[in-house]
Coordinates of C-alpha atoms and ligand atoms in Angstrom, one line a residue:
M1 CA -0.2 0.0 0.1
K2 CA 1.2 3.4 -0.9
S3 CA 1.9 5.8 2.1
R4 CA -0.7 8.4 2.7
A5 CA 1.5 11.1 1.6
F6 CA 1.8 9.7 -2.0
Q7 CA -1.7 8.8 -2.6
S8 CA -3.4 11.1 -5.1
S9 CA -6.6 10.7 -3.1
Y10 CA -7.4 9.4 0.3
E11 CA -10.5 7.7 1.3
V12 CA -11.8 8.8 4.7
P13 CA -12.7 6.1 7.1
A14 CA -16.1 5.8 8.3
C15 CA -16.8 6.9 11.8
A16 CA -19.3 4.1 13.2
T17 CA -19.2 4.9 16.9
P18 CA -19.0 7.7 19.1
L19 CA -15.5 8.9 19.7
Q20 CA -13.5 8.3 22.8
A21 CA -10.0 9.8 21.9
T22 CA -7.2 11.6 23.6
I23 CA -5.0 13.6 21.3
T24 CA -1.7 15.3 21.2
V25 CA -1.4 17.6 18.2
P26 CA 1.8 18.8 16.7
G27 CA 3.5 22.2 17.9
S28 CA 1.7 25.6 16.8
K29 CA 2.9 27.0 13.6
S30 CA 2.4 30.6 14.7
I31 CA 4.2 30.2 17.9
T32 CA 7.2 28.2 16.1
N33 CA 7.4 30.9 13.4
R34 CA 7.4 33.4 15.8
A35 CA 10.1 31.8 18.2
L36 CA 12.4 31.1 15.4
P37 CA 13.2 34.7 14.6
M38 CA 13.1 35.8 18.3
A39 CA 15.6 33.2 19.3
A40 CA 17.8 34.0 16.2
L41 CA 17.8 37.7 17.2
A42 CA 18.5 36.8 20.9
N43 CA 22.2 36.2 22.1
G44 CA 23.0 32.7 23.1
R45 CA 21.4 29.4 22.6
T46 CA 17.6 28.8 22.7
R47 CA 16.0 25.5 23.1
L48 CA 12.5 25.3 21.5
R49 CA 10.7 22.3 22.8
G50 CA 7.5 20.9 21.2
A51 CA 8.3 22.6 17.9
L52 CA 6.3 22.1 14.6
F53 CA 8.1 20.3 12.0
S54 CA 6.1 21.0 8.7
D55 CA 6.6 22.9 5.5
D56 CA 5.9 26.3 6.9
S57 CA 8.3 25.9 9.5
R58 CA 11.1 24.3 7.6
Y59 CA 11.0 27.1 5.3
F60 CA 11.6 29.4 8.1
I61 CA 14.4 27.3 9.5
Q62 CA 16.0 26.9 6.1
S63 CA 15.9 30.9 5.6
L64 CA 17.5 31.3 8.9
Q65 CA 20.3 28.8 8.0
R66 CA 20.5 30.5 4.6
L67 CA 21.0 33.8 6.3
G68 CA 23.9 32.3 8.3
Y69 CA 22.3 31.4 11.9
R70 CA 23.0 28.2 13.4
V71 CA 19.9 26.3 13.8
E72 CA 19.9 22.3 14.7
I73 CA 16.9 20.3 14.7
D74 CA 16.1 17.0 16.4
E75 CA 13.0 16.0 14.8
M76 CA 12.3 12.9 17.2
A77 CA 12.7 15.0 20.4
K78 CA 10.4 17.8 18.6
E79 CA 13.3 20.1 19.4
V80 CA 15.0 23.1 17.6
I81 CA 18.1 24.5 18.9
V82 CA 18.7 28.1 17.6
Y83 CA 22.1 29.9 18.2
G84 CA 21.1 33.5 18.4
A85 CA 23.4 36.0 17.0
G86 CA 21.6 39.4 17.0
I87 CA 21.6 41.0 13.6
E88 CA 25.4 40.1 13.0
P89 CA 24.7 37.4 10.3
L90 CA 22.3 39.9 8.5
Q91 CA 25.3 42.2 7.7
H92 CA 26.7 42.4 4.1
V93 CA 24.7 39.6 2.6
Q94 CA 24.4 40.2 -1.1
G95 CA 21.7 38.9 -3.4
L96 CA 20.4 36.2 -1.1
D97 CA 17.4 34.3 -2.4
L98 CA 14.8 33.0 0.4
F99 CA 12.2 30.7 -0.9
V100 CA 9.1 30.6 1.4
G101 CA 6.6 28.2 -0.3
N102 CA 3.2 29.2 0.7
S103 CA 4.1 30.1 4.1
G104 CA 2.4 33.6 5.0
T105 CA 4.2 33.8 8.3
S106 CA 7.5 33.1 6.7
A107 CA 7.1 35.6 3.7
R108 CA 5.8 38.6 5.9
F109 CA 8.0 37.9 9.2
L110 CA 11.3 37.4 7.3
S111 CA 10.7 40.7 5.0
A112 CA 10.8 42.7 8.3
F113 CA 13.4 40.5 9.8
V114 CA 15.8 40.9 7.0
S115 CA 15.3 44.6 6.9
L116 CA 17.2 44.8 10.1
G117 CA 20.5 43.7 8.1
K118 CA 22.6 45.6 5.4
G119 CA 22.4 43.8 2.2
S120 CA 20.1 42.8 -0.4
Y121 CA 17.6 39.8 -0.2
R122 CA 14.7 38.5 -2.5
I123 CA 11.7 36.6 -1.0
D124 CA 9.7 34.4 -3.0
G125 CA 7.2 31.4 -3.0
V126 CA 5.1 29.2 -5.0
S127 CA 2.7 30.5 -7.5
R128 CA -0.1 31.2 -4.8
M129 CA 2.2 33.0 -2.8
R130 CA 2.6 35.4 -5.7
E131 CA -1.0 36.2 -5.3
R132 CA -1.0 36.7 -1.5
P133 CA -0.5 40.4 -0.7
I134 CA 2.5 42.2 1.1
A135 CA 1.9 45.7 -0.2
A136 CA 1.0 47.1 3.4
L137 CA 4.2 45.7 4.8
I138 CA 6.3 47.0 1.9
A139 CA 4.7 50.6 2.3
A140 CA 5.7 50.5 6.2
L141 CA 9.3 49.2 5.5
R142 CA 9.6 52.0 2.9
E143 CA 8.6 54.7 5.7
L144 CA 11.5 53.1 7.9
D145 CA 14.1 53.8 5.2
V146 CA 14.1 50.3 3.6
D147 CA 14.4 50.2 -0.2
V148 CA 11.6 47.4 -0.9
V149 CA 10.3 46.6 -4.4
D150 CA 7.5 44.2 -5.4
E151 CA 9.5 42.7 -8.6
L152 CA 6.5 42.1 -10.6
G153 CA 4.5 45.3 -9.5
T154 CA 1.7 43.1 -8.1
G155 CA 1.8 44.2 -4.6
C156 CA 2.6 40.6 -3.8
P157 CA 5.9 38.4 -3.7
P158 CA 8.6 38.1 -5.1
I159 CA 10.0 41.3 -3.3
L160 CA 13.6 42.6 -3.4
I161 CA 14.8 44.3 -0.2
E162 CA 18.0 46.5 0.0
A163 CA 18.3 47.1 3.6
Q164 CA 20.6 49.4 5.7
G165 CA 18.8 48.6 8.9
L166 CA 15.6 49.7 10.2
R167 CA 15.1 53.3 11.1
G168 CA 12.9 54.0 14.0
G169 CA 9.8 56.4 13.9
T170 CA 6.2 56.4 13.4
V171 CA 4.7 54.3 10.7
L172 CA 1.1 53.9 9.8
M173 CA -0.3 50.4 8.4
S174 CA -3.4 48.7 7.4
G175 CA -4.4 45.6 9.2
K176 CA -7.4 44.8 7.0
D177 CA -5.9 42.1 4.7
S178 CA -3.4 40.5 7.4
S179 CA -2.3 40.9 10.8
Q180 CA 0.9 39.2 9.7
F181 CA 2.3 42.5 8.6
V182 CA 1.9 44.0 12.0
S183 CA 3.4 40.9 13.8
G184 CA 6.4 40.9 11.4
L185 CA 7.1 44.4 11.9
L186 CA 6.7 44.0 15.8
I187 CA 8.8 41.1 16.0
A188 CA 11.6 43.1 14.0
A189 CA 11.1 46.4 15.7
P190 CA 13.3 46.0 19.1
Y191 CA 16.3 45.9 16.7
A192 CA 15.5 49.1 15.0
K193 CA 17.9 51.9 15.4
D194 CA 15.2 53.9 17.4
E195 CA 11.8 53.4 19.1
V196 CA 9.2 52.2 16.5
T197 CA 5.5 53.6 17.0
L198 CA 3.3 51.5 14.7
I199 CA -0.3 52.8 14.2
V200 CA -2.8 50.4 12.7
Q201 CA -5.3 52.0 10.7
G202 CA -8.7 50.6 10.5
E203 CA -9.8 47.3 11.7
L204 CA -7.2 44.7 12.4
V205 CA -8.2 41.3 11.1
S206 CA -6.9 38.1 13.1
A207 CA -6.2 40.4 16.2
P208 CA -5.6 37.4 18.6
Y209 CA -2.2 36.9 16.5
V210 CA -0.9 40.3 17.3
T211 CA -1.8 39.6 21.0
M212 CA 0.2 36.4 20.6
T213 CA 3.0 38.3 19.1
L214 CA 3.1 40.9 22.0
A215 CA 3.1 38.2 24.7
M216 CA 5.9 36.3 23.2
M217 CA 7.9 39.4 22.5
R218 CA 7.6 39.9 26.2
Q219 CA 8.4 36.4 27.1
F220 CA 11.6 36.7 25.0
G221 CA 12.4 39.8 26.9
A222 CA 11.4 42.7 24.7
T223 CA 9.6 45.8 25.9
V224 CA 6.5 46.6 23.8
N225 CA 3.4 48.5 24.8
Q226 CA -0.2 48.7 23.3
E227 CA -2.5 51.6 23.6
G228 CA -5.5 50.5 21.5
N229 CA -4.2 50.5 17.9
V230 CA -0.9 52.2 18.7
F231 CA 2.1 49.7 19.4
H232 CA 5.5 51.3 20.7
V233 CA 8.6 49.3 20.8
V234 CA 11.6 50.5 22.5
P235 CA 15.2 49.4 21.3
S236 CA 15.8 46.2 23.3
H237 CA 16.9 42.7 23.0
Y238 CA 15.5 39.3 23.1
V239 CA 16.9 36.7 25.7
A240 CA 17.8 33.3 24.7
K241 CA 15.8 30.7 26.8
D242 CA 14.2 27.3 26.8
Y243 CA 10.8 27.7 25.5
M244 CA 8.0 25.3 25.4
I245 CA 5.8 25.4 22.2
E246 CA 2.0 24.9 22.6
P247 CA 0.3 22.3 20.4
D248 CA -1.4 23.8 17.3
A249 CA -5.0 25.0 18.3
S250 CA -6.0 25.2 14.6
G251 CA -4.9 21.7 13.9
A252 CA -6.9 20.6 17.2
S253 CA -10.2 22.3 15.7
Y254 CA -10.4 19.0 13.5
F255 CA -10.7 16.7 16.0
L256 CA -12.9 19.0 18.2
A257 CA -15.2 19.2 15.0
A258 CA -15.1 15.3 14.8
A259 CA -16.6 14.9 18.4
A260 CA -19.1 17.5 17.4
I261 CA -20.5 15.5 14.5
C262 CA -19.7 11.9 15.6
G263 CA -20.5 12.2 19.3
G264 CA -18.4 10.9 22.1
T265 CA -15.7 12.9 23.7
V266 CA -12.3 14.1 22.4
T267 CA -9.5 15.5 24.8
I268 CA -6.8 17.6 23.4
L269 CA -3.7 17.6 25.5
G270 CA -1.2 20.7 26.1
L271 CA -3.8 23.3 25.2
G272 CA -5.9 24.9 27.9
R273 CA -7.6 28.1 29.2
D274 CA -4.5 30.3 28.9
S275 CA -3.5 29.5 25.4
L276 CA -1.7 31.9 23.5
Q277 CA -3.7 31.0 20.4
G278 CA -7.2 32.7 19.6
D279 CA -8.2 29.5 17.8
A280 CA -8.2 27.8 21.1
Q281 CA -11.6 29.5 21.5
F282 CA -13.1 27.5 18.6
A283 CA -14.2 25.1 21.2
Q284 CA -16.6 27.8 22.6
V285 CA -18.1 28.2 18.9
L286 CA -18.8 24.3 19.2
A287 CA -20.3 25.0 22.7
N288 CA -22.5 27.6 21.3
M289 CA -23.9 25.0 19.0
G290 CA -24.8 22.5 21.7
C291 CA -21.3 20.6 22.3
T292 CA -20.3 20.4 26.2
V293 CA -16.7 21.9 26.5
R294 CA -14.3 22.0 29.5
Y295 CA -11.2 24.2 29.5
G296 CA -8.7 22.8 31.9
F297 CA -5.5 24.5 32.3
D298 CA -3.7 21.8 30.1
R299 CA -6.4 20.2 28.1
I300 CA -9.6 20.9 26.4
E301 CA -12.4 18.4 26.4
L302 CA -15.3 18.4 24.2
S303 CA -18.5 16.0 24.0
G304 CA -20.6 16.0 21.1
P305 CA -24.4 17.0 21.8
P306 CA -26.5 13.8 21.9
E307 CA -29.3 15.8 20.2
G308 CA -27.5 16.9 17.5
L309 CA -25.7 20.2 16.7
R310 CA -27.7 23.5 16.6
G311 CA -27.1 26.0 13.9
I312 CA -25.2 29.4 14.5
D313 CA -24.6 32.8 13.1
V314 CA -21.1 33.7 13.9
D315 CA -18.4 36.4 13.2
L316 CA -15.1 34.6 12.6
F317 CA -13.2 37.8 11.8
A318 CA -10.9 37.1 14.9
M319 CA -10.5 33.4 13.9
S320 CA -10.8 33.1 10.3
D321 CA -8.6 29.8 9.8
M322 CA -11.5 28.1 11.4
V323 CA -13.9 28.9 8.7
P324 CA -13.2 25.5 6.9
T325 CA -13.7 23.7 10.0
L326 CA -17.1 25.0 10.6
A327 CA -18.2 25.1 7.1
A328 CA -17.4 21.5 6.7
I329 CA -19.6 20.4 9.5
A330 CA -22.3 22.8 9.2
P331 CA -24.6 20.6 7.0
L332 CA -24.9 18.3 9.8
A333 CA -26.5 20.9 12.3
R334 CA -30.2 21.1 12.8
E335 CA -30.4 24.8 11.5
K336 CA -28.4 26.7 9.1
V337 CA -24.9 28.1 9.8
R338 CA -23.9 31.8 8.7
I339 CA -20.3 32.6 8.9
R340 CA -19.6 36.6 8.8
N341 CA -16.8 38.9 8.3
V342 CA -14.1 36.8 6.7
A343 CA -13.4 38.6 3.5
N344 CA -9.8 38.1 3.9
I345 CA -9.8 34.3 3.7
R346 CA -10.2 34.8 -0.1
L347 CA -6.4 35.8 0.3
K348 CA -5.3 32.4 1.8
E349 CA -3.8 29.2 0.4
T350 CA -6.7 29.4 -1.9
D351 CA -9.9 31.6 -1.9
R352 CA -11.4 29.8 1.1
I353 CA -14.8 31.2 0.9
R354 CA -15.1 30.1 -3.0
A355 CA -13.5 26.6 -2.2
C356 CA -16.0 25.9 0.8
V357 CA -19.0 26.8 -1.2
T358 CA -17.9 24.7 -4.3
E359 CA -17.0 21.7 -2.1
L360 CA -20.1 21.8 -0.1
R361 CA -22.1 21.9 -3.2
R362 CA -20.5 18.6 -4.4
F363 CA -22.2 17.1 -1.3
G364 CA -25.6 18.4 -2.5
V365 CA -25.7 21.1 0.3
T366 CA -27.4 24.5 -0.4
V367 CA -24.9 27.2 0.1
T368 CA -25.2 30.9 -0.5
E369 CA -21.8 33.0 -1.1
F370 CA -21.5 36.4 0.2
D371 CA -18.5 38.6 -0.4
D372 CA -17.5 38.2 3.3
G373 CA -18.9 34.8 4.3
L374 CA -21.4 32.0 3.5
E375 CA -24.5 30.5 4.8
I376 CA -24.9 26.7 4.9
E377 CA -28.4 24.8 5.0
P378 CA -28.7 21.8 6.8
C379 CA -28.8 18.7 4.5
D380 CA -29.8 15.1 5.6
Q381 CA -29.2 13.6 2.2
L382 CA -25.5 14.3 1.8
Q383 CA -24.1 12.7 -1.4
E384 CA -21.8 9.8 -0.9
G385 CA -18.6 9.0 -2.8
V386 CA -17.7 12.4 -3.4
T387 CA -14.0 13.3 -4.1
V388 CA -13.3 16.8 -2.4
Q389 CA -10.9 19.2 -4.3
T390 CA -8.5 20.7 -1.9
Y391 CA -6.7 23.5 -3.9
D392 CA -3.3 22.6 -2.4
D393 CA -4.9 24.2 0.8
H394 CA -4.1 21.9 4.1
R395 CA -7.1 23.3 6.0
M396 CA -9.6 22.3 3.1
A397 CA -8.2 18.8 3.3
M398 CA -8.4 18.4 7.1
A399 CA -11.7 20.1 7.4
F400 CA -13.4 18.1 4.6
S401 CA -12.1 15.0 6.0
I402 CA -14.1 15.4 9.2
L403 CA -17.2 15.9 7.1
G404 CA -16.1 12.5 5.5
L405 CA -16.3 10.8 8.6
R406 CA -20.0 11.0 8.5
V407 CA -20.5 10.5 4.7
P408 CA -19.3 7.1 3.4
G409 CA -17.1 6.9 0.4
T410 CA -15.7 10.5 0.8
R411 CA -12.1 11.1 -0.8
I412 CA -9.8 13.8 -0.3
E413 CA -7.8 14.9 -3.4
N414 CA -3.9 15.4 -2.7
P415 CA -3.9 14.5 0.9
A416 CA -0.1 15.4 1.0
C417 CA -1.0 19.2 1.1
T418 CA -1.8 18.8 4.9
A419 CA 2.3 18.9 5.0
K420 CA 1.9 22.7 5.2
T421 CA 1.2 22.5 9.1
Y422 CA 0.1 19.0 9.8
P423 CA 2.1 16.2 8.0
E424 CA 0.9 13.4 10.2
F425 CA -2.7 14.4 10.0
F426 CA -4.4 11.5 8.6
Q427 CA -2.6 9.1 10.8
H428 CA -3.8 11.1 13.9
L429 CA -7.3 11.0 12.3
E430 CA -7.2 7.2 11.8
E431 CA -5.9 6.8 15.6
T432 CA -8.7 9.1 16.8
I433 CA -11.3 6.7 15.4
R434 CA -9.5 4.0 17.1
G435 CA -9.3 5.8 20.4
G436 CA -6.4 8.3 20.6
A437 CA -3.1 9.7 18.9
Ligands
S3P1 O1 0.3 35.5 12.5 C1 0.0 34.3 12.3 O2 0.7 33.2 12.9 C2 -1.2 33.9 11.6 C3 -2.3 34.9 11.3 C4 -3.4 34.6 10.5 O3 -3.1 35.2 9.3 P1 -3.9 36.7 8.8 O4 -3.5 37.8 9.9 O5 -3.5 36.9 7.5 O6 -5.4 36.4 8.9 C5 -3.5 33.3 10.4 O7 -4.6 33.0 9.3 C6 -2.4 32.3 10.2 O8 -2.7 31.1 9.6 C7 -1.4 32.6 10.9
PEP2 C1 -3.5 31.1 6.2 C2 -2.5 30.1 6.8 O1 -1.2 30.3 6.7 P1 -0.2 31.3 6.4 O2 -1.0 32.7 6.3 O3 0.7 31.3 7.4 O4 0.4 30.8 5.0 C3 -3.2 28.8 7.6 O5 -2.3 28.2 8.2 O6 -4.4 28.8 7.4

């Protein structure tokens, strides 16, 4: 039998009985890809425990190594050792190419990171990355005296950066397309020549990720203050440390959703009420649909509702990676599910509103598409034997495999795309059905 990773499509196993599973998901992508640049900028040896090993974190690690930082990985132990060297390796780098695949955090965080150096860099990714915006970050970096151009004039990668260090000062930035522009600049800002004041104009999408950035900057010893939409970062240094990375809350959402539609109880270990990740609140959305949720300090336990899921009308502006998860289980709710205020997910790995609408319709579900969301009707006659298209989007693959647990014969095209954040996803899904991963 071919390994799951090489199959052109994967048949989702049926979930015949209520789940009873305790699951440990891999490390958080967002925390790993913040800890890496902070540790690199620190002076000394940082040990990152529970790190994620997936495409997105590998692109970040490889980029740091190409820039001249010493980074060692021990995948079995789930550890990364970073030998922090401040901005020293970034001096006198000429014409260095960094390839980031389709990793938004890598593209955005590294653009600000290399701007701290003296040299020239080019950041590029796969074809979809060339459609993902970075113009707001380019504009902010220019304000801080960095010479940046979008090579194709599209406002997207590839971008060329000629840096002489990051000047301090006040800079305005739009946060409507992505919070990663804000996080990227904040992570680099302690190493600017002077204090940086960043003013976010308009609404900030995915705000919990900026809260995570601030919390981690402080954990790594930097000084940053927030007053509403204004962020002040004073010149300071990150401190090397032993750092424990939480499991990935977005990855955990699929197993919580599985219990919501298959019944039984799923326990996610290592994530709790004090999680740094906004997506840990997704369990609360499922609680509002009738699930029973218990947040401990080191676990989230969710039991599916015996009488089935209720519908919901929900704004996922702060938690937009959770849209495919909710959309995929929505047809099994008793009433309709309306998801609002997520226009920016059209800019992710694929246009996720269009992708969810298209794939739900394949199952015979009635769905209405809006510019900024979708509405999904309940469906008690879901089409069996559907092959779900995944658009090279890990979240489409993972989310729709959960619906497949309840719809016989569902296949997931290109299952290997989960390698972006969760290479072992299908193995964990099978173990969950058997009782724990
Ligand atoms: O900062 C981060 O780690 C992330 C921010 C979010 O992106 P946007 O701010 O672009 O919505 C989220 O979708 C992404 O998966 C990770
Ligand atoms: C949007 C995502 O990733 P990124 O923006 O980091 O590529 C995601 O993981 O769902």
